Coordinates of C-alpha atoms in Angstrom, one line a residue:
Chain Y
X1294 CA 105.5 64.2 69.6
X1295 CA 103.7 66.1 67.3
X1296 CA 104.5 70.0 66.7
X1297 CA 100.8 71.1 68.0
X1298 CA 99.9 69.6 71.4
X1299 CA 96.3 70.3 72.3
X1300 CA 96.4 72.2 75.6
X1301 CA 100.2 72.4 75.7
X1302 CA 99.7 76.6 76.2
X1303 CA 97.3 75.9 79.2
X1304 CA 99.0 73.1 80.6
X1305 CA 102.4 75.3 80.7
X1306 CA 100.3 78.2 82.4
X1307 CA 99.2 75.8 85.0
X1308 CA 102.4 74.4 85.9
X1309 CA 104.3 78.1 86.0
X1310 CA 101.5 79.4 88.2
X1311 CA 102.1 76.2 90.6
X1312 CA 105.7 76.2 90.7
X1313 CA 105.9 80.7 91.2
X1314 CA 103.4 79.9 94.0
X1315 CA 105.6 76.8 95.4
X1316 CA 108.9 77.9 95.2
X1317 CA 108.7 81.4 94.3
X1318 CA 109.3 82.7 90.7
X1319 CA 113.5 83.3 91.0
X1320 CA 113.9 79.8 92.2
X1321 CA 111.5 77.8 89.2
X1322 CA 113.1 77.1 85.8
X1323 CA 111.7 77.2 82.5
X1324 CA 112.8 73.5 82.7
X1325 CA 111.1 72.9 85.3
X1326 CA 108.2 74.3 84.2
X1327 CA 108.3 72.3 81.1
X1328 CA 108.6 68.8 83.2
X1329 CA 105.6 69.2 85.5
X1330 CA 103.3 70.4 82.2
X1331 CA 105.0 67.1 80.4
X1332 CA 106.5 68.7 77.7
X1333 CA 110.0 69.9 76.3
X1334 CA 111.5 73.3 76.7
X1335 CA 111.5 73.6 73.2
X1336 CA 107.9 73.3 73.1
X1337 CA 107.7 75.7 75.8
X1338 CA 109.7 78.8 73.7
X1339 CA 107.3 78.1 71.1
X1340 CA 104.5 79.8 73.4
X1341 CA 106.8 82.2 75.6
X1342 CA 109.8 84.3 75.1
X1343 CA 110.8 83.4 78.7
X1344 CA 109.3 82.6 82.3
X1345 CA 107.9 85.6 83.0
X1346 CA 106.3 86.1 80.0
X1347 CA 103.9 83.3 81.4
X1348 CA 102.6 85.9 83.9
X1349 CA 101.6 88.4 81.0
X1350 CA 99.9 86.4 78.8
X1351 CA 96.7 88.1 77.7
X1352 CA 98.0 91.4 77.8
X1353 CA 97.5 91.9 74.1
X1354 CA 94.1 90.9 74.4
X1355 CA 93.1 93.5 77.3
X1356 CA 94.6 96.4 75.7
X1357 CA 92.6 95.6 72.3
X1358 CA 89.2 95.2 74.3
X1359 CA 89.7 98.6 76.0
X1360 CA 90.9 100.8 73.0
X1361 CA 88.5 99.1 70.4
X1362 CA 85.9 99.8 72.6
X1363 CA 86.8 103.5 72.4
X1364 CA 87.3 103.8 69.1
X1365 CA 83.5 101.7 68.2
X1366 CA 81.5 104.0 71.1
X1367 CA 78.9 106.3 68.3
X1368 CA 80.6 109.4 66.8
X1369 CA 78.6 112.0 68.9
X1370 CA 78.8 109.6 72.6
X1371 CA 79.7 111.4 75.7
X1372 CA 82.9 111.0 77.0
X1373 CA 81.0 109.6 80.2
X1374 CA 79.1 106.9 77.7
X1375 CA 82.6 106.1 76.2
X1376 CA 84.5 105.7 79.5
X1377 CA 81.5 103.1 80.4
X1378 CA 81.6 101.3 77.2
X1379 CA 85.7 101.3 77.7
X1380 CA 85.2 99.4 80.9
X1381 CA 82.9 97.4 80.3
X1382 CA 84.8 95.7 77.1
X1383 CA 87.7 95.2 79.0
X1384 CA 86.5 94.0 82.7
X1385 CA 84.2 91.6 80.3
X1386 CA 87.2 90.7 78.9
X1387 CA 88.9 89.3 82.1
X1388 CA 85.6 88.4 83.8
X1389 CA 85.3 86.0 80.5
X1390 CA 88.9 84.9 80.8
X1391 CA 88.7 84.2 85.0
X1392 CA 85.1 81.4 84.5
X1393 CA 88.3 79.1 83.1
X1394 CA 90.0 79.4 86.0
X1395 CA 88.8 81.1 88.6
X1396 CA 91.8 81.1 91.0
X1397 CA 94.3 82.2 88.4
X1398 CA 94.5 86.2 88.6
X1399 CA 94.8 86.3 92.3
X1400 CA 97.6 83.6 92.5
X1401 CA 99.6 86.0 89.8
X1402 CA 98.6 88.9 92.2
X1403 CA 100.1 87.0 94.5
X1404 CA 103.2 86.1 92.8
X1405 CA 104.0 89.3 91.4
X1406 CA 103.4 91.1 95.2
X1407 CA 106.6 88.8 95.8
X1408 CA 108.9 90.4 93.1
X1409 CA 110.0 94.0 92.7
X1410 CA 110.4 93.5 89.0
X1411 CA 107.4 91.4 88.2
X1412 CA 105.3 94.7 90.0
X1413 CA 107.4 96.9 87.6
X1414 CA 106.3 95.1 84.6
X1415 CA 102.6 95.4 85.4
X1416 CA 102.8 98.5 86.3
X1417 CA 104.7 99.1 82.4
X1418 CA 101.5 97.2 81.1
X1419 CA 99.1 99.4 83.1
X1420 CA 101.2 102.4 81.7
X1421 CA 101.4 101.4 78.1
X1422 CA 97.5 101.2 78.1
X1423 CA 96.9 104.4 79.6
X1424 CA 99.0 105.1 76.5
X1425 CA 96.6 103.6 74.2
X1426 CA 93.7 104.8 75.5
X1427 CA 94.9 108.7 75.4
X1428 CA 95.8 107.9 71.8
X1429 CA 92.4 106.0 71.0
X1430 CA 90.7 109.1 73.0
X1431 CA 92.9 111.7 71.1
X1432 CA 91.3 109.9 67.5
X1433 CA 87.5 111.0 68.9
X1434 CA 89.0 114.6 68.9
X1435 CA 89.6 114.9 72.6
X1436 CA 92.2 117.5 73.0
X1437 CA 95.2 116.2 74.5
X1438 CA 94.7 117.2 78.3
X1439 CA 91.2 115.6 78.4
X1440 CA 92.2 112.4 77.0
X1441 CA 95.1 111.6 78.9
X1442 CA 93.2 112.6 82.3
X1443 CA 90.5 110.2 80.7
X1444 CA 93.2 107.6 79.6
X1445 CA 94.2 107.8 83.2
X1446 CA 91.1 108.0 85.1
X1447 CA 90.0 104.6 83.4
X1448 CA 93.0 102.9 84.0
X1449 CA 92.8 104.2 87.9
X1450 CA 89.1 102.6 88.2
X1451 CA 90.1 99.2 86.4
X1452 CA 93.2 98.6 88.5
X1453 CA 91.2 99.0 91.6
X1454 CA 88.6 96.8 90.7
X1455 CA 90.6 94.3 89.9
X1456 CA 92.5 94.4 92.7
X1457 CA 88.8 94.3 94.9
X1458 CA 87.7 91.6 92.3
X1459 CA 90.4 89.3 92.8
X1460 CA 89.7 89.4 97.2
X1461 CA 88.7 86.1 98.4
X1462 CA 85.5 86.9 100.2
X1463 CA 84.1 88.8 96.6
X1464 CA 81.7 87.9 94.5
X1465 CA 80.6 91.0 92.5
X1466 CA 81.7 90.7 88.9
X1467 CA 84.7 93.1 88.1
X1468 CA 82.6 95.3 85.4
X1469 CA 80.3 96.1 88.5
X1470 CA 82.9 97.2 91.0
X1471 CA 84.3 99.3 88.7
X1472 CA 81.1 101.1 88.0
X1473 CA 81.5 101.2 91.8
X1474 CA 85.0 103.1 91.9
X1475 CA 83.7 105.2 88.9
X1476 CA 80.9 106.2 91.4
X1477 CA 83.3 107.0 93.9
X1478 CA 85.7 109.1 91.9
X1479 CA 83.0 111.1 90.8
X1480 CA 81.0 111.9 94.4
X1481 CA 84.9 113.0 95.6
X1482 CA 84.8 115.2 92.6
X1483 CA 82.2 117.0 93.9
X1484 CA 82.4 116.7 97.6
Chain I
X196 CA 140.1 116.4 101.3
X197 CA 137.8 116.4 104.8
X198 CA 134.5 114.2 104.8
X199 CA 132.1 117.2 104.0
X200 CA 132.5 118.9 100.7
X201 CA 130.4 121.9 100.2
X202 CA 128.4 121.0 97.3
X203 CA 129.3 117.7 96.5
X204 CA 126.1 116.1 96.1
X205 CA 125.1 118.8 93.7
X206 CA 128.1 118.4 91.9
X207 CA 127.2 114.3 91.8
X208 CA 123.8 114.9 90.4
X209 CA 124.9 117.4 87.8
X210 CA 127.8 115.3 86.7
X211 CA 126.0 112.4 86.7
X212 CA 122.7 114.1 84.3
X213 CA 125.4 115.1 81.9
X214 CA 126.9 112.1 81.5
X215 CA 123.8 109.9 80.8
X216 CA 122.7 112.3 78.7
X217 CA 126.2 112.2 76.5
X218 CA 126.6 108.4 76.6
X219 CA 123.2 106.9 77.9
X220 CA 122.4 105.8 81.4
X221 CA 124.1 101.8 80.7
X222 CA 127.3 103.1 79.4
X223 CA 128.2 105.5 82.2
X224 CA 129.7 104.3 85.6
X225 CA 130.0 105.8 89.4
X226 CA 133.7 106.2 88.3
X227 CA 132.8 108.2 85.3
X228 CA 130.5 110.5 87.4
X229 CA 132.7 111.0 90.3
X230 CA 135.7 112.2 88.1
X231 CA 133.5 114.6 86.4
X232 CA 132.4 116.0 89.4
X233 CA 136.0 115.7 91.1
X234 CA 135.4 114.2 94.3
X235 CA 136.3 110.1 94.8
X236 CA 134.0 106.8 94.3
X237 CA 133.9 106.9 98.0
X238 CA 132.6 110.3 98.3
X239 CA 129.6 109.2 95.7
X240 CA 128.8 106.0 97.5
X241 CA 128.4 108.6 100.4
X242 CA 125.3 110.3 99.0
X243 CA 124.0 107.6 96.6
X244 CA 123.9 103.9 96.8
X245 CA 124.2 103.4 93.0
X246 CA 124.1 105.4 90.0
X247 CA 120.4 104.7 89.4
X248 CA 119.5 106.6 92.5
X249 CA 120.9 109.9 91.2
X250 CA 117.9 110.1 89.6
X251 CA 115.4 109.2 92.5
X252 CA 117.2 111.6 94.7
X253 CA 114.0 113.6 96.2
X254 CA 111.6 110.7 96.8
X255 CA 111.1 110.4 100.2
X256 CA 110.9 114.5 100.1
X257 CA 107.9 114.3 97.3
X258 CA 106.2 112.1 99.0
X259 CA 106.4 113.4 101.8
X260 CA 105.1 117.2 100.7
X261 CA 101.8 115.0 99.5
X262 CA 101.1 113.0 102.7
X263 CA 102.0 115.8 105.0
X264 CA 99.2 118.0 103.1
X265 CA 96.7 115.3 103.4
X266 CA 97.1 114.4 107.2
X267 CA 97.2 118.6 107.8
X268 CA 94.0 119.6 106.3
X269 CA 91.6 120.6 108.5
X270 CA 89.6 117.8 110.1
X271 CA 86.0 118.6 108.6
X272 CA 87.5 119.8 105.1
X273 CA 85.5 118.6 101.8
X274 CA 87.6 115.8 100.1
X275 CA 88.3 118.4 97.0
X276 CA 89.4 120.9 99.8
X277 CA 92.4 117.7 100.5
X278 CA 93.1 116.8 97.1
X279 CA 93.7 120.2 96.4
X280 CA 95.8 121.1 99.3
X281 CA 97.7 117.5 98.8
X282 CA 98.4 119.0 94.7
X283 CA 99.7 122.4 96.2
X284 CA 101.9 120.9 98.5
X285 CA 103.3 118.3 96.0
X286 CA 104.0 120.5 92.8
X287 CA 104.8 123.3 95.3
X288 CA 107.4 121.3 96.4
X289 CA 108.8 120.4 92.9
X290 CA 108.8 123.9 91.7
X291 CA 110.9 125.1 94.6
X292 CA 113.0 122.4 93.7
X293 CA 113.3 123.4 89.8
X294 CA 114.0 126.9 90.5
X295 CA 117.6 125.7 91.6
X296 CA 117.8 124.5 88.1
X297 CA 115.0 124.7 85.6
X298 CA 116.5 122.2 83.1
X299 CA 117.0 119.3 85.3
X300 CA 113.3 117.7 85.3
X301 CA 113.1 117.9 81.5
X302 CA 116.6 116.0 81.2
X303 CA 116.4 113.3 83.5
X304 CA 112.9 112.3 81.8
X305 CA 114.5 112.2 78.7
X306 CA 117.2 110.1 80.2
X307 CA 114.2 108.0 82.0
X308 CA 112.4 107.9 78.3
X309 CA 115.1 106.2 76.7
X310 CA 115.4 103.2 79.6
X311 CA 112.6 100.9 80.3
X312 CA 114.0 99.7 83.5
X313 CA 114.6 103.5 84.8
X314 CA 111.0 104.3 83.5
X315 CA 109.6 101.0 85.5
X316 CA 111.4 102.7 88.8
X317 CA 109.5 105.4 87.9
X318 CA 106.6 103.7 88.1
X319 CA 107.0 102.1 91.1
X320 CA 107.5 105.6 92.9
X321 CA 104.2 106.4 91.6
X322 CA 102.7 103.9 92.7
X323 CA 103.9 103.5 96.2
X324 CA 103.3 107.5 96.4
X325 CA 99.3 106.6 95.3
X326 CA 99.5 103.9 98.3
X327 CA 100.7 106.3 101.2
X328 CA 98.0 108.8 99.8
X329 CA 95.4 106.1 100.4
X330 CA 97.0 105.5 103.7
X331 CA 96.6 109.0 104.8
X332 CA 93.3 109.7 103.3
X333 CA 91.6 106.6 105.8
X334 CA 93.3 107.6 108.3
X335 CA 91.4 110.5 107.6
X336 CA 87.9 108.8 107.7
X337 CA 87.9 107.8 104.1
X338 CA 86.4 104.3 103.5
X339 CA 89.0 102.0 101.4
X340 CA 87.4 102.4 98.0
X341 CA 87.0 106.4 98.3
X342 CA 90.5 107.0 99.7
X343 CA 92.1 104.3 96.7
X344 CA 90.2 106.2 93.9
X345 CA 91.2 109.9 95.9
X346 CA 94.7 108.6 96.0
X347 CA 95.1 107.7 91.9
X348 CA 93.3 110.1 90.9
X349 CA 95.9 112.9 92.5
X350 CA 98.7 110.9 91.1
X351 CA 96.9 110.6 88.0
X352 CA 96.5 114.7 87.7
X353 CA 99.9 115.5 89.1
X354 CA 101.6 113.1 86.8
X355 CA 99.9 114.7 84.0
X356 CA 100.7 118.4 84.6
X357 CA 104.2 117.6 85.3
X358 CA 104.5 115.3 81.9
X359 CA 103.3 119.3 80.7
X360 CA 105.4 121.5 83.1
X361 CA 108.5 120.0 81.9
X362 CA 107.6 120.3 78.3
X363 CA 110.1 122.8 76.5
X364 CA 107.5 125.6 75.6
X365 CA 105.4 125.4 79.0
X366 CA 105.7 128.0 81.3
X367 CA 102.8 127.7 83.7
X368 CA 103.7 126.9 87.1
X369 CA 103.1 122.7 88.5
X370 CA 99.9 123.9 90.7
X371 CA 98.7 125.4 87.9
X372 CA 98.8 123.2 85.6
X373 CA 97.3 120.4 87.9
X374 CA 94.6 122.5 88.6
X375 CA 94.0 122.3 84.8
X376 CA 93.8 119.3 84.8
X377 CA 91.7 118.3 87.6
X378 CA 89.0 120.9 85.6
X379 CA 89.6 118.8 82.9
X380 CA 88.8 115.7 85.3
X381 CA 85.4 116.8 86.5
X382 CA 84.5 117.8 83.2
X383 CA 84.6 115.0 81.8
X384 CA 83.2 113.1 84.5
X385 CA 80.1 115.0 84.3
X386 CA 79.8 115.0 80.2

């Protein structure tokens, strides 16, 4: 068996999501993971740290969507244009990632719903990019206060998106329900 | 020594602060923290189920403050008019709670900041605090989307004015400081 295996990384994905979703994630090994993809476990520590590290694949990727976004909106934008271009870089960037497999985020909804810990670490990842985007924000020469109320406003209107967007009966793409929420946030603003 | 001891939860909680803030939260144990504050294991197993929930002590209360506020505004009041009674209630409630001692927030976030798995609890109170304010606000009339976005976005503000009403050289009050940065909010909403 040769060190690269073309669509080992996907093949693992597959087989994790299955076996979370058919035995739950405590009770599926990373040997077990490995059999069902057909490959070894040393082949499957080449791609992840450990099990759950399967779940948060891509997390790299998201962040860097969002906060180059941020920092490639036109020096004089509004806030409002760069909050827009921010979401729309990274709910492209999942809508993009979801036409491979379309059932994939809300199966890992599902999974981590099931585990205290595995909510924790999203909610860590969701934190750590509200992070990012204050700092990206603080770059433009927002003062502090204003970035991290933007940081966390933008975070707020991705997370519940996504969580529409992943809903069996929707079909609206995620960029456009978060336009939605933005829409939202801003008539109870001024209610 | 009779089963009520005046004090001895207070006595718990400062001893235990202390003590993760000399050796660290992993290194300290219930034994450690009940000898310093000279009541048995037994007596701390009374008020707290482990030593990780010293520092979650208040939770239900918090929340609680929030949800009450929502579900007691005045039936035809503006959404502001709740968000704003919800942020009173909530920081009120934490800066009765400091004036007992007006060190304690500041060191059990540093003691939080140096332990992902504490900060992740953290989190997760967050987050289950935005989910009973979206409960409250539909059972207000809210539709889902509005009440969700309502609900993060008073997390979002509180969470960011406390971050600053803890900070060593602050000494605005909680309400104020949300009000700050919900100012901060709609401006940039509307740039």
């Amino acid at each position: 068996m040769g060190r690269w295996q073309p669509g080992a990384q996907q093949r693992l994905q597959q087989a994790a999501l299955e076996l979370f979703a058919e035995r739950g994630f405590d009770a599926t090994t990373v040997a077990d993971i490995a059999a069902r993809a057909g490959v070894t476990e040393r082949t499957f520590f080449r791609y992840y740290a450990d099990k759950r590290e399967v779940l948060f694949d891509g997390e790299d990727g998201l962040q860097r969507a969002f906060v180059d976004a941020v920092a490639a909106a036109p020096a004089g934008a509004s806030t409002t244009a760069v909050i827009d271009a921010a979401l729309a870089a990274g709910g492209g960037f999942l809508e993009q990632r979801r036409s491979a497999d379309r059932h994939f985020p809300r199966i890992r909804a599902e999974i981590l719903a099931a585990n205290d810990a595995l909510q924790e670490r999203e909610l860590l990842k969701m934190a750590k990019l509200a992070g990012a985007l204050a700092g990206a924000l603080r770059t433009r020469g927002l003062d502090e206060l204003s970035a991290r109320m933007t940081a966390e406003l933008i975070v707020a209107v991705f997370v519940t998106a996504f969580t529409r967007w992943i809903g069996p009966d929707e079909d609206r793409g995620l960029v456009d329900l978060q336009l939605d929420g933005l829409t939202a946030l801003r008539a109870v603003l001024t209610d």
